[in-house]
Amino acid sequence: FRIKDRNPRHSSAAVYAHFRHARRHEGEAEGNITIFWFEHGWFWFIPMTEDTTSVGMVTWPYHMKTRQGRSLERFLMDNIATCDKLQERLAQAERMTEVEAT
């Protein structure tokens, strides 16, 4: 069975983790998803349960190749550092899961 076929027009990769104590919007907007663009793709910021927030980077294969031996954690955090607004939201946050990639 060829249940899973790769779409050649969709070749992006995601690198992500969950964080605790990330700064969210205030009031009714607290649970809103935020997207941040950066030079090589975009980041998601998804408030989940209580104090857990999913943060991930979607990027292109050419950019994944620039990882050059860095851990996924270092690669994600280095890229977050290029996005001031996201970095501000994570200033007091702590990562609570391993960084994973798809």
PDB file of C-alpha atoms in Angstrom:
ATOM      1  CA  PHE A   1       0.000   0.000   0.000  1.00  0.00           C
ATOM      2  CA  ARG A   2       1.367   3.400  -0.928  1.00  0.00           C
ATOM      3  CA  ILE A   3      -0.634   5.217   1.703  1.00  0.00           C
ATOM      4  CA  LYS A   4       1.840   8.055   2.131  1.00  0.00           C
ATOM      5  CA  ASP A   5       2.991   9.871  -0.999  1.00  0.00           C
ATOM      6  CA  ARG A   6       5.316  12.834  -0.943  1.00  0.00           C
ATOM      7  CA  ASN A   7       3.985  15.998  -2.551  1.00  0.00           C
ATOM      8  CA  PRO A   8       6.895  17.478  -4.557  1.00  0.00           C
ATOM      9  CA  ARG A   9       5.429  20.981  -4.226  1.00  0.00           C
ATOM     10  CA  HIS A  10       5.404  20.734  -0.431  1.00  0.00           C
ATOM     11  CA  SER A  11       8.953  20.093   0.701  1.00  0.00           C
ATOM     12  CA  SER A  12       9.134  22.211   3.841  1.00  0.00           C
ATOM     13  CA  ALA A  13      10.284  20.878   7.205  1.00  0.00           C
ATOM     14  CA  ALA A  14       9.121  21.738  10.717  1.00  0.00           C
ATOM     15  CA  VAL A  15      11.250  22.002  13.869  1.00  0.00           C
ATOM     16  CA  TYR A  16       9.277  22.473  17.072  1.00  0.00           C
ATOM     17  CA  ALA A  17       8.959  22.144  20.846  1.00  0.00           C
ATOM     18  CA  HIS A  18       6.605  23.043  23.690  1.00  0.00           C
ATOM     19  CA  PHE A  19       7.430  25.841  26.106  1.00  0.00           C
ATOM     20  CA  ARG A  20       6.218  26.838  29.570  1.00  0.00           C
ATOM     21  CA  HIS A  21       5.803  30.497  30.642  1.00  0.00           C
ATOM     22  CA  ALA A  22       5.747  31.959  27.106  1.00  0.00           C
ATOM     23  CA  ARG A  23       4.176  35.429  27.034  1.00  0.00           C
ATOM     24  CA  ARG A  24       0.785  35.267  25.347  1.00  0.00           C
ATOM     25  CA  HIS A  25      -1.648  37.939  24.236  1.00  0.00           C
ATOM     26  CA  GLU A  26      -3.753  39.367  27.036  1.00  0.00           C
ATOM     27  CA  GLY A  27      -7.470  39.028  27.686  1.00  0.00           C
ATOM     28  CA  GLU A  28      -9.751  37.367  25.157  1.00  0.00           C
ATOM     29  CA  ALA A  29      -6.876  37.108  22.654  1.00  0.00           C
ATOM     30  CA  GLU A  30      -4.775  34.952  25.016  1.00  0.00           C
ATOM     31  CA  GLY A  31      -5.521  31.747  23.106  1.00  0.00           C
ATOM     32  CA  ASN A  32      -4.975  33.198  19.642  1.00  0.00           C
ATOM     33  CA  ILE A  33      -2.429  31.591  17.338  1.00  0.00           C
ATOM     34  CA  THR A  34       0.306  33.927  16.109  1.00  0.00           C
ATOM     35  CA  ILE A  35       2.426  33.522  12.988  1.00  0.00           C
ATOM     36  CA  PHE A  36       5.830  35.199  12.681  1.00  0.00           C
ATOM     37  CA  TRP A  37       7.607  35.434   9.316  1.00  0.00           C
ATOM     38  CA  PHE A  38      11.367  35.222   8.972  1.00  0.00           C
ATOM     39  CA  GLU A  39      13.780  35.119   6.045  1.00  0.00           C
ATOM     40  CA  HIS A  40      13.642  31.337   5.593  1.00  0.00           C
ATOM     41  CA  GLY A  41       9.999  30.562   6.404  1.00  0.00           C
ATOM     42  CA  TRP A  42       7.712  31.163   9.350  1.00  0.00           C
ATOM     43  CA  PHE A  43       7.144  30.336  13.026  1.00  0.00           C
ATOM     44  CA  TRP A  44       3.956  29.270  14.751  1.00  0.00           C
ATOM     45  CA  PHE A  45       3.083  30.228  18.329  1.00  0.00           C
ATOM     46  CA  ILE A  46       0.103  28.152  19.472  1.00  0.00           C
ATOM     47  CA  PRO A  47      -1.204  28.483  23.043  1.00  0.00           C
ATOM     48  CA  MET A  48      -2.276  25.052  24.220  1.00  0.00           C
ATOM     49  CA  THR A  49      -3.315  23.970  27.703  1.00  0.00           C
ATOM     50  CA  GLU A  50      -2.871  26.372  30.605  1.00  0.00           C
ATOM     51  CA  ASP A  51       0.796  27.386  30.426  1.00  0.00           C
ATOM     52  CA  THR A  52       1.942  25.209  27.509  1.00  0.00           C
ATOM     53  CA  THR A  53       2.686  26.833  24.154  1.00  0.00           C
ATOM     54  CA  SER A  54       3.751  25.063  20.975  1.00  0.00           C
ATOM     55  CA  VAL A  55       6.422  26.946  19.042  1.00  0.00           C
ATOM     56  CA  GLY A  56       7.664  25.716  15.712  1.00  0.00           C
ATOM     57  CA  MET A  57       9.574  26.771  12.642  1.00  0.00           C
ATOM     58  CA  VAL A  58       8.542  25.822   9.111  1.00  0.00           C
ATOM     59  CA  THR A  59      11.408  26.202   6.679  1.00  0.00           C
ATOM     60  CA  TRP A  60      12.744  24.974   3.334  1.00  0.00           C
ATOM     61  CA  PRO A  61      15.213  22.138   2.717  1.00  0.00           C
ATOM     62  CA  TYR A  62      17.970  24.557   1.661  1.00  0.00           C
ATOM     63  CA  HIS A  63      17.765  26.188   5.090  1.00  0.00           C
ATOM     64  CA  MET A  64      17.751  22.871   6.961  1.00  0.00           C
ATOM     65  CA  LYS A  65      21.085  22.122   5.266  1.00  0.00           C
ATOM     66  CA  THR A  66      22.597  25.169   7.024  1.00  0.00           C
ATOM     67  CA  ARG A  67      22.222  23.328  10.344  1.00  0.00           C
ATOM     68  CA  GLN A  68      25.729  21.865   9.841  1.00  0.00           C
ATOM     69  CA  GLY A  69      26.003  19.701  12.933  1.00  0.00           C
ATOM     70  CA  ARG A  70      24.055  21.948  15.300  1.00  0.00           C
ATOM     71  CA  SER A  71      21.532  20.149  17.473  1.00  0.00           C
ATOM     72  CA  LEU A  72      17.878  20.657  16.565  1.00  0.00           C
ATOM     73  CA  GLU A  73      17.525  22.670  19.778  1.00  0.00           C
ATOM     74  CA  ARG A  74      20.391  24.991  18.855  1.00  0.00           C
ATOM     75  CA  PHE A  75      19.122  25.316  15.270  1.00  0.00           C
ATOM     76  CA  LEU A  76      15.610  26.235  16.449  1.00  0.00           C
ATOM     77  CA  MET A  77      16.836  28.692  19.069  1.00  0.00           C
ATOM     78  CA  ASP A  78      19.327  30.317  16.662  1.00  0.00           C
ATOM     79  CA  ASN A  79      16.492  30.906  14.217  1.00  0.00           C
ATOM     80  CA  ILE A  80      14.124  32.195  16.905  1.00  0.00           C
ATOM     81  CA  ALA A  81      16.870  34.705  17.783  1.00  0.00           C
ATOM     82  CA  THR A  82      16.420  36.232  14.307  1.00  0.00           C
ATOM     83  CA  CYS A  83      12.782  37.084  15.083  1.00  0.00           C
ATOM     84  CA  ASP A  84      12.693  39.813  17.738  1.00  0.00           C
ATOM     85  CA  LYS A  85       8.958  39.632  18.461  1.00  0.00           C
ATOM     86  CA  LEU A  86       9.007  35.860  18.989  1.00  0.00           C
ATOM     87  CA  GLN A  87      12.194  36.046  21.023  1.00  0.00           C
ATOM     88  CA  GLU A  88      10.488  38.603  23.303  1.00  0.00           C
ATOM     89  CA  ARG A  89       7.555  36.228  23.833  1.00  0.00           C
ATOM     90  CA  LEU A  90       9.953  33.447  24.844  1.00  0.00           C
ATOM     91  CA  ALA A  91      12.294  35.563  27.016  1.00  0.00           C
ATOM     92  CA  GLN A  92      10.963  34.054  30.288  1.00  0.00           C
ATOM     93  CA  ALA A  93       9.959  30.694  28.814  1.00  0.00           C
ATOM     94  CA  GLU A  94      11.526  27.311  29.416  1.00  0.00           C
ATOM     95  CA  ARG A  95      11.431  24.454  26.969  1.00  0.00           C
ATOM     96  CA  MET A  96       9.493  21.503  28.366  1.00  0.00           C
ATOM     97  CA  THR A  97       9.846  18.965  25.531  1.00  0.00           C
ATOM     98  CA  GLU A  98      12.632  17.782  23.305  1.00  0.00           C
ATOM     99  CA  VAL A  99      12.962  19.655  20.030  1.00  0.00           C
ATOM    100  CA  GLU A 100      11.644  17.487  17.207  1.00  0.00           C
ATOM    101  CA  ALA A 101      11.531  17.746  13.419  1.00  0.00           C
ATOM    102  CA  THR A 102       9.305  16.434  10.653  1.00  0.00           C
TER     103      THR A 102
END
